[in-house]
mmCIF file of C-alpha atoms in Angstrom:
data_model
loop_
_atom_site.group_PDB
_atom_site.id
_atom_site.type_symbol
_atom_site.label_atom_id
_atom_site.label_comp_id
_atom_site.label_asym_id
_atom_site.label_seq_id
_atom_site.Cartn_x
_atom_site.Cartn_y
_atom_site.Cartn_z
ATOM 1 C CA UNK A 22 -8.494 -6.565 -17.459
ATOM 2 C CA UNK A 23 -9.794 -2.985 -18.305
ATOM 3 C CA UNK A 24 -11.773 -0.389 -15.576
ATOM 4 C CA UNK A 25 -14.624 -0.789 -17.375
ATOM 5 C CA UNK A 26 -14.605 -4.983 -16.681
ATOM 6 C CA UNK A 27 -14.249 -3.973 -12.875
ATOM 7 C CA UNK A 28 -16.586 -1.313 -12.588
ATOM 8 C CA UNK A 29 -20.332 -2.782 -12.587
ATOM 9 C CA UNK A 30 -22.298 -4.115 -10.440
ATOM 10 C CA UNK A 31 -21.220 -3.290 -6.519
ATOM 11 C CA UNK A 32 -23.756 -1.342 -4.938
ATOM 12 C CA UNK A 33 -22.672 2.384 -4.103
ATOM 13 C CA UNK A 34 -20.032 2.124 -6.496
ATOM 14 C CA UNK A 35 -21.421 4.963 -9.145
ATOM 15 C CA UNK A 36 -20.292 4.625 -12.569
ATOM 16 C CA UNK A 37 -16.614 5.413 -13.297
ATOM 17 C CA UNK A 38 -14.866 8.694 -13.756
ATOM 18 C CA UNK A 39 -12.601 9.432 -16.609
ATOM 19 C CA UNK A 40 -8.908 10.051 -14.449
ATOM 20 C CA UNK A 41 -6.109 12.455 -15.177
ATOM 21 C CA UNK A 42 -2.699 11.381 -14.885
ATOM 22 C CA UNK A 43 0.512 13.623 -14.503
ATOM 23 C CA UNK A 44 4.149 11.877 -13.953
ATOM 24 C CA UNK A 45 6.964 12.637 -13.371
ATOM 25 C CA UNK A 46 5.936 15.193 -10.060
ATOM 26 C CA UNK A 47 9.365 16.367 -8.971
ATOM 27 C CA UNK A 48 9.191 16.770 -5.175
ATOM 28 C CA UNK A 49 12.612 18.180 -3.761
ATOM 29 C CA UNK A 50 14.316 16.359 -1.100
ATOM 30 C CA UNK A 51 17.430 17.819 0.086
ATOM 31 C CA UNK A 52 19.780 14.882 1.771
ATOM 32 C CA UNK A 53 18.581 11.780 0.071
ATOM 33 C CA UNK A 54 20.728 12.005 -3.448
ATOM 34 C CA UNK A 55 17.685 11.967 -5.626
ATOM 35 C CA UNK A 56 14.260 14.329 -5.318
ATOM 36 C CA UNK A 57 11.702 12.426 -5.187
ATOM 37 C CA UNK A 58 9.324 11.673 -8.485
ATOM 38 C CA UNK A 59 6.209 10.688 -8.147
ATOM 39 C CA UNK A 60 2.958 10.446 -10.338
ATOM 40 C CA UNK A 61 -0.508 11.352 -9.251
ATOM 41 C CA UNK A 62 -3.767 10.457 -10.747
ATOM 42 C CA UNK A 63 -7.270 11.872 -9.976
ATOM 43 C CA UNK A 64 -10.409 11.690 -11.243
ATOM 44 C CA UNK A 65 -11.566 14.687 -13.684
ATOM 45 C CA UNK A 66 -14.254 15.887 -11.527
ATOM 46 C CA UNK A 67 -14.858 15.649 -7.823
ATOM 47 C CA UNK A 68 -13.897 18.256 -4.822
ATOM 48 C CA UNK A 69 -12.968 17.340 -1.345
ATOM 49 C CA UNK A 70 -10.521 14.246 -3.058
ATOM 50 C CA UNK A 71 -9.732 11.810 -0.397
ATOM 51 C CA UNK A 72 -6.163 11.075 -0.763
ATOM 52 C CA UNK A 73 -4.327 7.273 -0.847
ATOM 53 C CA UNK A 74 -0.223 7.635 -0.678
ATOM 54 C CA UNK A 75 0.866 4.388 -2.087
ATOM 55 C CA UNK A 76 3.964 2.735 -1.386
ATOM 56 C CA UNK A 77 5.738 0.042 -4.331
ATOM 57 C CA UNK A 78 6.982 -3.401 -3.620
ATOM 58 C CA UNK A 79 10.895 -3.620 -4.185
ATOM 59 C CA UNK A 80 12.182 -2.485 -7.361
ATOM 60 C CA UNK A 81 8.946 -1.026 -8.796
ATOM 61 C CA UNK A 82 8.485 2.352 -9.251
ATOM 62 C CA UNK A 83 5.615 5.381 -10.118
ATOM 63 C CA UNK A 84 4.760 3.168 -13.016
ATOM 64 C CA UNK A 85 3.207 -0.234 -11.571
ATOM 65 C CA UNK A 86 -0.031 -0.761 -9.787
ATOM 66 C CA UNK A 87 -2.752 0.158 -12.474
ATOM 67 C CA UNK A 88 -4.919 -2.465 -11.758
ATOM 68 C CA UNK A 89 -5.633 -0.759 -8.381
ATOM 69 C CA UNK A 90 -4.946 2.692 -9.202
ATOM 70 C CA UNK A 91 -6.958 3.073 -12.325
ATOM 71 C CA UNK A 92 -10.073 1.874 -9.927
ATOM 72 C CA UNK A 93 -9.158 3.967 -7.366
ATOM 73 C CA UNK A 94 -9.120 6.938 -9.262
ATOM 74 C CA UNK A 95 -11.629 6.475 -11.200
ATOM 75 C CA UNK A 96 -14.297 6.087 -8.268
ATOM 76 C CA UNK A 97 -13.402 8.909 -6.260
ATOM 77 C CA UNK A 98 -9.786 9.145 -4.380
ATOM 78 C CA UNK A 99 -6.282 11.165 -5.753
ATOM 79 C CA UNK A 100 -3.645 8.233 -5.386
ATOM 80 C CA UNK A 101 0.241 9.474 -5.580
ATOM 81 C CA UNK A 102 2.674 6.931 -6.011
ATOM 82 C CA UNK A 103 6.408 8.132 -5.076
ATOM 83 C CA UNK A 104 9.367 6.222 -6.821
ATOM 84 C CA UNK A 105 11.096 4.493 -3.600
ATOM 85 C CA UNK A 106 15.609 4.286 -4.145
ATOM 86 C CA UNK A 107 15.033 0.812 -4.416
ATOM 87 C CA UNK A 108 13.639 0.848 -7.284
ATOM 88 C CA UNK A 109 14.836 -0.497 -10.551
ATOM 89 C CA UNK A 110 14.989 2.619 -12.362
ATOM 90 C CA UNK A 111 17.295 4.135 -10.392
ATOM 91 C CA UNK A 112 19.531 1.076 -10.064
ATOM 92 C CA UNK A 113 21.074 2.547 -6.904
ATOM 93 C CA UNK A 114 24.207 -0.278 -6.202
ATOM 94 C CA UNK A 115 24.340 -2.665 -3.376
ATOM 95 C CA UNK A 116 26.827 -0.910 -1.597
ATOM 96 C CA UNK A 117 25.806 3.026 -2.042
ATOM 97 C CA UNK A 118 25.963 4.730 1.469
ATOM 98 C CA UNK A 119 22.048 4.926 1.629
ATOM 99 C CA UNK A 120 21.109 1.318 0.682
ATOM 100 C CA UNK A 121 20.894 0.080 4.694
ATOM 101 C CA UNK A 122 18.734 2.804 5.016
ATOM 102 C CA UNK A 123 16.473 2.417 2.277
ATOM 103 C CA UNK A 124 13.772 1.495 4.398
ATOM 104 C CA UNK A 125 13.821 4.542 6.048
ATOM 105 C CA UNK A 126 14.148 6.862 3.584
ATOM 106 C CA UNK A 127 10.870 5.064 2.097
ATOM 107 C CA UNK A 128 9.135 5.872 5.309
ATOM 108 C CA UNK A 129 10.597 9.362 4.534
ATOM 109 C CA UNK A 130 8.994 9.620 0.717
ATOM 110 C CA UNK A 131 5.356 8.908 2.167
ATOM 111 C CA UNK A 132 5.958 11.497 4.493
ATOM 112 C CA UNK A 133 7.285 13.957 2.222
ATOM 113 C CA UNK A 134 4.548 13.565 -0.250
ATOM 114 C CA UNK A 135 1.830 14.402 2.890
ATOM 115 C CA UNK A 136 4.261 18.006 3.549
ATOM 116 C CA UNK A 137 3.941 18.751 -0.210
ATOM 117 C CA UNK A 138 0.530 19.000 -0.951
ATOM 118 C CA UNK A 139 0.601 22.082 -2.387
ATOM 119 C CA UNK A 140 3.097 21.376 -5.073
ATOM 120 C CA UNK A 141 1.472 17.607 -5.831
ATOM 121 C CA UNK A 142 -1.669 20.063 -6.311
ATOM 122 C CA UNK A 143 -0.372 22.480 -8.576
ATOM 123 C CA UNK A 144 1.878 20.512 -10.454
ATOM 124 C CA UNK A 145 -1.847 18.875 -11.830
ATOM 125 C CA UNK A 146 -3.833 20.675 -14.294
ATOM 126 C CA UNK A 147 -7.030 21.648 -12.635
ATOM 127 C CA UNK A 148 -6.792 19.895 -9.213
ATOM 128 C CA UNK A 149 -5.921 22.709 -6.987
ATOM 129 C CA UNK A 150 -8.178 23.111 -4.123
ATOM 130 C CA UNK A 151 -9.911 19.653 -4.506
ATOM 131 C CA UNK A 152 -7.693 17.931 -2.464
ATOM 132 C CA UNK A 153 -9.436 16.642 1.007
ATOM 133 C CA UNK A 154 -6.291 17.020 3.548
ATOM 134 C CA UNK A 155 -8.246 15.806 6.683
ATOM 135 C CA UNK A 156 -9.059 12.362 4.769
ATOM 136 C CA UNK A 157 -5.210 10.643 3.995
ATOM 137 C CA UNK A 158 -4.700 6.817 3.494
ATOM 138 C CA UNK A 159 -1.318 4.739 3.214
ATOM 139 C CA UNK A 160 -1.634 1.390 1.123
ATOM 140 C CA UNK A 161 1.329 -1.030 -0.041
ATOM 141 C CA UNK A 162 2.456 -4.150 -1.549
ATOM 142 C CA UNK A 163 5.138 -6.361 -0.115
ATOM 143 C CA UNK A 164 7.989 -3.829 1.199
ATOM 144 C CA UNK A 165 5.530 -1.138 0.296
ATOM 145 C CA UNK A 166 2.847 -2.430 2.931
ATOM 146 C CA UNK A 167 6.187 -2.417 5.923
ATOM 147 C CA UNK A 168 6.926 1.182 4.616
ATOM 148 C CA UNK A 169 2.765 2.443 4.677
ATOM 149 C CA UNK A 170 2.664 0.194 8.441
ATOM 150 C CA UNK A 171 5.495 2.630 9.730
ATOM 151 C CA UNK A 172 3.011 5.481 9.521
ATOM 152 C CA UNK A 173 -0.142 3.640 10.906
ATOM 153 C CA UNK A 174 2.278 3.268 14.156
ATOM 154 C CA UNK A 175 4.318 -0.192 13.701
ATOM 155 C CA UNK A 176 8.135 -0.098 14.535
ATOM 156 C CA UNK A 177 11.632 -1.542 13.998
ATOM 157 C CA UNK A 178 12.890 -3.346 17.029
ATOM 158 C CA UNK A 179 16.305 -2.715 17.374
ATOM 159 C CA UNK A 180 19.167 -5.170 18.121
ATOM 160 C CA UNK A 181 18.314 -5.174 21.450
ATOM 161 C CA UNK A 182 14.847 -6.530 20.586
ATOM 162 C CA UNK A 183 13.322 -3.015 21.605
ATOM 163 C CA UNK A 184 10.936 -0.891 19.954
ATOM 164 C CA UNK A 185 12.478 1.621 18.009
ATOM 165 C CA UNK A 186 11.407 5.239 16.865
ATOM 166 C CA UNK A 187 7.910 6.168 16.603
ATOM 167 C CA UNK A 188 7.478 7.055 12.345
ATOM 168 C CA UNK A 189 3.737 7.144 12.558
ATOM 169 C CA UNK A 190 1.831 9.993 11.227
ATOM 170 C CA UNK A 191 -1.040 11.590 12.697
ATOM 171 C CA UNK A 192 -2.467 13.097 9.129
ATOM 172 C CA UNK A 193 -2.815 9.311 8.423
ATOM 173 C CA UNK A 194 -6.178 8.073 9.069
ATOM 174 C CA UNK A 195 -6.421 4.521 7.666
ATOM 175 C CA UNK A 196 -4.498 2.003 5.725
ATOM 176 C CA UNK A 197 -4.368 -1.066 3.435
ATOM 177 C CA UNK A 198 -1.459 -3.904 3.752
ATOM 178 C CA UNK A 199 -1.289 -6.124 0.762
ATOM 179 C CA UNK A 200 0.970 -9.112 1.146
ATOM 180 C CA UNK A 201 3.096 -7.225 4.443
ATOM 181 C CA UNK A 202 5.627 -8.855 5.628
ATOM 182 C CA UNK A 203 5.000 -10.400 8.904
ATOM 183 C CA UNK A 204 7.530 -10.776 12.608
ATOM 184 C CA UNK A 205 10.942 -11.138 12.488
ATOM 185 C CA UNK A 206 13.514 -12.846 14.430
ATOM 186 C CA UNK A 207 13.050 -16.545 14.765
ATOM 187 C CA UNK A 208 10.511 -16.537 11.767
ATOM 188 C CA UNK A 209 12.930 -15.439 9.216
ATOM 189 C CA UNK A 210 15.217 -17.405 6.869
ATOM 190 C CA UNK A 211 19.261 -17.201 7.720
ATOM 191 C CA UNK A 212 18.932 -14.656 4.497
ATOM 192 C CA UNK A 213 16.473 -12.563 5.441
ATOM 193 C CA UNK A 214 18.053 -12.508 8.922
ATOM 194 C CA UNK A 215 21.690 -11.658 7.482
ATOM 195 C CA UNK A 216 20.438 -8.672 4.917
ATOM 196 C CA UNK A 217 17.223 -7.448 5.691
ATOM 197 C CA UNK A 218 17.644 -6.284 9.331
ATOM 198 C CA UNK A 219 14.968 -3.619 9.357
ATOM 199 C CA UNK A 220 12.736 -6.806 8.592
ATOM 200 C CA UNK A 221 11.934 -6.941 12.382
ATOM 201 C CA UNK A 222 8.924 -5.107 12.879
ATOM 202 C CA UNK A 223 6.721 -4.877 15.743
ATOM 203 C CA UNK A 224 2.960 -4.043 15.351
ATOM 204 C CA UNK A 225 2.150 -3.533 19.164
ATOM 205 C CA UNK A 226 1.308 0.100 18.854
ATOM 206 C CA UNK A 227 -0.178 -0.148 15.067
ATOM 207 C CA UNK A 228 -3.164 1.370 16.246
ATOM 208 C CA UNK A 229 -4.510 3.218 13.069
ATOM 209 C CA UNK A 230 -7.352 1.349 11.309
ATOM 210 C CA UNK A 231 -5.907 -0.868 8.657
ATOM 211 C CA UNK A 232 -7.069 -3.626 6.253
ATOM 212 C CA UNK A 233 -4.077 -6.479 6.117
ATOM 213 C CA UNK A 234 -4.562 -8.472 2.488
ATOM 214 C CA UNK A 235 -2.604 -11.790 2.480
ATOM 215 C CA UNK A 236 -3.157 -14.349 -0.162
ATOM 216 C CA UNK A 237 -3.217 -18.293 1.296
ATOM 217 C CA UNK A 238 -0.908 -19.715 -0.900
ATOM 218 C CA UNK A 239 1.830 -16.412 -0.810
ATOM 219 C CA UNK A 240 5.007 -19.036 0.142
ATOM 220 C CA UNK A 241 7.961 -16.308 1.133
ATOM 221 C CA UNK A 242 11.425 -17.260 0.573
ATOM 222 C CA UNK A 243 11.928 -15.043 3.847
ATOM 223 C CA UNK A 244 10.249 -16.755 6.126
ATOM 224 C CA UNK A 245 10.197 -20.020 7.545
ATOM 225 C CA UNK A 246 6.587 -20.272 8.451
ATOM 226 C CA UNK A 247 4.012 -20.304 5.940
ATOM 227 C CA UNK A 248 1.966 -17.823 4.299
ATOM 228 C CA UNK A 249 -0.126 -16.935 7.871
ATOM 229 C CA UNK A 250 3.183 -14.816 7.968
ATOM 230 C CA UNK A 251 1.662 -12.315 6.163
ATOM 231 C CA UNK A 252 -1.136 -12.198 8.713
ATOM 232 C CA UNK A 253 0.662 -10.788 11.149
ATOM 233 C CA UNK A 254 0.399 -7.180 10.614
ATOM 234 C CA UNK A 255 -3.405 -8.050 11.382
ATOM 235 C CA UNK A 256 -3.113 -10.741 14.579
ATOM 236 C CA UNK A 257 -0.186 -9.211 15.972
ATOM 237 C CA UNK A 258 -1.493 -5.846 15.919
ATOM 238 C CA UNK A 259 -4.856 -3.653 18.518
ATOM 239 C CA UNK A 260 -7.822 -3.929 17.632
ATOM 240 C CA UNK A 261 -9.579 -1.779 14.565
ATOM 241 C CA UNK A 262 -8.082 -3.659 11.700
ATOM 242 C CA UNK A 263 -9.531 -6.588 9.518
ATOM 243 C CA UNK A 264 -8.050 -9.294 7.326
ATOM 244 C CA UNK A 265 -8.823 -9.871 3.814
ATOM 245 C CA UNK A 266 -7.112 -13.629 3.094
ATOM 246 C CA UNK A 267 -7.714 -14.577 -0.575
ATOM 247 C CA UNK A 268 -7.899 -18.480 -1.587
ATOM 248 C CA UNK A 269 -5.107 -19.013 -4.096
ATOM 249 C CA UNK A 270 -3.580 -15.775 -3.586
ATOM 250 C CA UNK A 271 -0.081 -15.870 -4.059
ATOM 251 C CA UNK A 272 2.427 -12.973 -3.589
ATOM 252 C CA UNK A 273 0.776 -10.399 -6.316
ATOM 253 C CA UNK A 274 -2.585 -11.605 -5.129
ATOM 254 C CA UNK A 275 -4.082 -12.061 -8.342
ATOM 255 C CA UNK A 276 -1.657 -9.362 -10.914
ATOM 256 C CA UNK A 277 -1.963 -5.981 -8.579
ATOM 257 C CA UNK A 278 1.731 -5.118 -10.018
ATOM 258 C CA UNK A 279 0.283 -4.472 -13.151
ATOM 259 C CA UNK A 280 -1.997 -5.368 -16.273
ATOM 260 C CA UNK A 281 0.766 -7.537 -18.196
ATOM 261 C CA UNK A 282 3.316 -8.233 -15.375
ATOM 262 C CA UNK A 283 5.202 -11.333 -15.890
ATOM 263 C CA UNK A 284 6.171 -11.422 -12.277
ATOM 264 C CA UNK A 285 2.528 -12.644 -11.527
ATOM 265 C CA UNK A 286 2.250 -16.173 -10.794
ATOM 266 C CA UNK A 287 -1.157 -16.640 -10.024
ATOM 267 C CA UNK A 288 -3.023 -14.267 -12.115
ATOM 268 C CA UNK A 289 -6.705 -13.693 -12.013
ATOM 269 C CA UNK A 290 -9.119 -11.111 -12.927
ATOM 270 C CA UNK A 291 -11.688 -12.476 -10.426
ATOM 271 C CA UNK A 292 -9.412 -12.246 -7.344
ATOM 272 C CA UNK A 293 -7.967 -8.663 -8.977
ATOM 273 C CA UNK A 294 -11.689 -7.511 -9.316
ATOM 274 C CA UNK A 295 -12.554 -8.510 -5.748
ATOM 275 C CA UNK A 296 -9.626 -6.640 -4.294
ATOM 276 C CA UNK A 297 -10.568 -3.264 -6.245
ATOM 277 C CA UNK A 298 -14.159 -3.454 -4.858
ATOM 278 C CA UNK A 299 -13.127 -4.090 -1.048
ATOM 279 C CA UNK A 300 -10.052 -2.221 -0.787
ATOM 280 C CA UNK A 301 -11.850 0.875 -2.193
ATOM 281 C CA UNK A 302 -14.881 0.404 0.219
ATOM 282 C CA UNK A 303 -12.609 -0.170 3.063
ATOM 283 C CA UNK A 304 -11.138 2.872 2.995
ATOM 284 C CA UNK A 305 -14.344 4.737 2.031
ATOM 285 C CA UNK A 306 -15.979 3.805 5.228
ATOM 286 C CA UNK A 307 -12.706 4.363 7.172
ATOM 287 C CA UNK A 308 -12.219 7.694 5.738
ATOM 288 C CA UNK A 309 -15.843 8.757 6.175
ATOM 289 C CA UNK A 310 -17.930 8.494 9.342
ATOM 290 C CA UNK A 311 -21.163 6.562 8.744
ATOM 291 C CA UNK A 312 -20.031 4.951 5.040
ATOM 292 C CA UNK A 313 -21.545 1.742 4.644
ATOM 293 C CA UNK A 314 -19.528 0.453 1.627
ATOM 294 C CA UNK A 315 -17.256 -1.790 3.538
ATOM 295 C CA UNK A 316 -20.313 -3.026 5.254
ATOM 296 C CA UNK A 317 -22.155 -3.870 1.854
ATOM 297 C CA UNK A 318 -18.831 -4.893 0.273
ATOM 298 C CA UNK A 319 -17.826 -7.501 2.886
ATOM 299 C CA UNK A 320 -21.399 -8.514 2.848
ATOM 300 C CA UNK A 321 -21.659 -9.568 -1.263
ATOM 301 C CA UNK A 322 -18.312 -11.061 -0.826
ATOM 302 C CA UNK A 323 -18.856 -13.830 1.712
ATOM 303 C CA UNK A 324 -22.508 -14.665 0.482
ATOM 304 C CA UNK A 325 -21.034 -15.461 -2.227
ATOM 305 C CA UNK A 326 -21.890 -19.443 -2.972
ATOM 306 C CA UNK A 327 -18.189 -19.474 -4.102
ATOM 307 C CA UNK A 328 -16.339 -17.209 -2.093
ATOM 308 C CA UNK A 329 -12.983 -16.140 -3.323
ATOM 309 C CA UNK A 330 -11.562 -15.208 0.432
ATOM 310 C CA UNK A 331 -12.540 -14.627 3.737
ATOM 311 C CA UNK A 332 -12.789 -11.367 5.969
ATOM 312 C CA UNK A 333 -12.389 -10.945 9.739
ATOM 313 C CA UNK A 334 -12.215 -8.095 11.638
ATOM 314 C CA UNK A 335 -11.613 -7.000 15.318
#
């Protein structure tokens, strides 16, 4: 599926943008082994960029996510996509001092990306000064939509079942969760209970506006519900936020990973095409005071006589 097959046809879309894309940006992080690499894309033209920090699912890295990226860019927003230690092409072992803490050091990476504007900016032929830093979204898949929650104000609970530290960032202004893990405790498997402790969030005080994607047929091997799990960063979290639940969507809700991802189980162009349209307009009309594209979005999507999903909001 090309930009050009996704492109057409939404209302107050505008017609695509060529994109530049520069990788690897070398970000230096003193105290987590590795600086930080991440690759930024942009569209050509365009001042006043609003930004999207995007966080991978496990193992992936700067590289995946075109399908969503490429549409992003290419209709208006900078997207920079930092290369978690989890990821594969790093190969960091199972039992290197920082791997129990790899889920904070992610939390770390978005964060670090927001301090170092100015050297994302320069390190990209002609996109100094077009950067918009009063207008910056999270988004992520899987572990990448935990990591992006941490800044819209979810939490840890510690052992004690308490609320642990605060991670959220004020520069943050809106988010999108696609297939988020949901609660913890008593709804995960003995496996994910036994080595994935930091899988124990709590969304009480997720109070940034956020759109939570889950896909209806997205069976986790880490939970013992069902796939609602993945609706919990929207039910169990104040008001603000809608859900986006796709019919048939499994776990890459359609091939977001990538164009020719093997790891896709329930690819689909349609469902892929869907998502680029209403994630972008989400965050357009989050970002911006007055938008209407969500509203228009939402409102194609569920007249549709065939509807690939359903949307709530509160």
């Amino acid at each position: 599926m090309t930009e050009s097959m996704t492109a057409a046809a939404e209302p107050g879309l505008g017609e695509p943008t060529p994109v530049v894309s520069v990788k690897p940006v070398v970000l230096p992080a003193p105290g987590r082994g590795e600086d930080l690499r991440v690759r930024v894309s942009a569209p050509v033209s365009g001042r006043e960029l609003p930004i999207i920090v995007f966080s991978h699912g496990y193992g992936w890295s700067l590289e995946g996510y075109g399908p969503l990226v490429d549409f992003w860019t290419a209709h208006g927003f900078a997207v920079i996509q930092p290369t978690h230690l989890d990821s594969r092409t790093l190969n960091i072992p199972p039992d290197d001092p920082r791997t129990p803490l790899i889920w904070r050091f992610r939390v770390e990476d978005l964060k670090r990306v927001i301090d170092e504007l100015d050297l994302v900016e320069a390190a990209v032929p002609g996109l100094a000064g077009r950067l918009d830093r009063s207008r910056v979204a999270v988004a992520g898949h899987s572990w990448g939509g935990q990591t992006a929650s941490m800044l819209l104000g979810a939490r840890i609970l510690d052992s004690d079942g308490r609320p642990g530290e605060d991670l959220s960032d004020p520069r943050v202004k809106a988010g999108v969760l696609l297939s988020t893990p949901g609660l913890g405790g008593d709804d995960l498997t003995p496996f994910a209970v036994e080595n994935l402790p930091f899988m124990d969030p709590d969304f009480a005080d997720m109070t940034t506006p956020a759109l939570v994607v889950a896909g209806d047929k997205d069976d986790s091997p880490l939970t013992v519900r069902g796939p609602d799990w993945f609706a919990d960063p929207y039910s169990a979290s104040p008001g603000g936020k809608s859900l986006l639940t796709l019919f048939g969507g499994e776990h890459s809700l359609g091939g977001i990973p990538g164009y020719t991802v093997t790891e896709t189980t329930d690819e689909s162009p349609e469902r892929v095409a869907a998502l680029q349209r209403l994630t972008w307009a989400y965050l357009r009309s989050a970002l911006y005071s007055g938008d209407t594209a969500w509203d228009e979005a939402r409102a194609a999507f569920t007249a549709s006589p065939d509807p690939l999903g359903s949307i709530e909001s509160k």
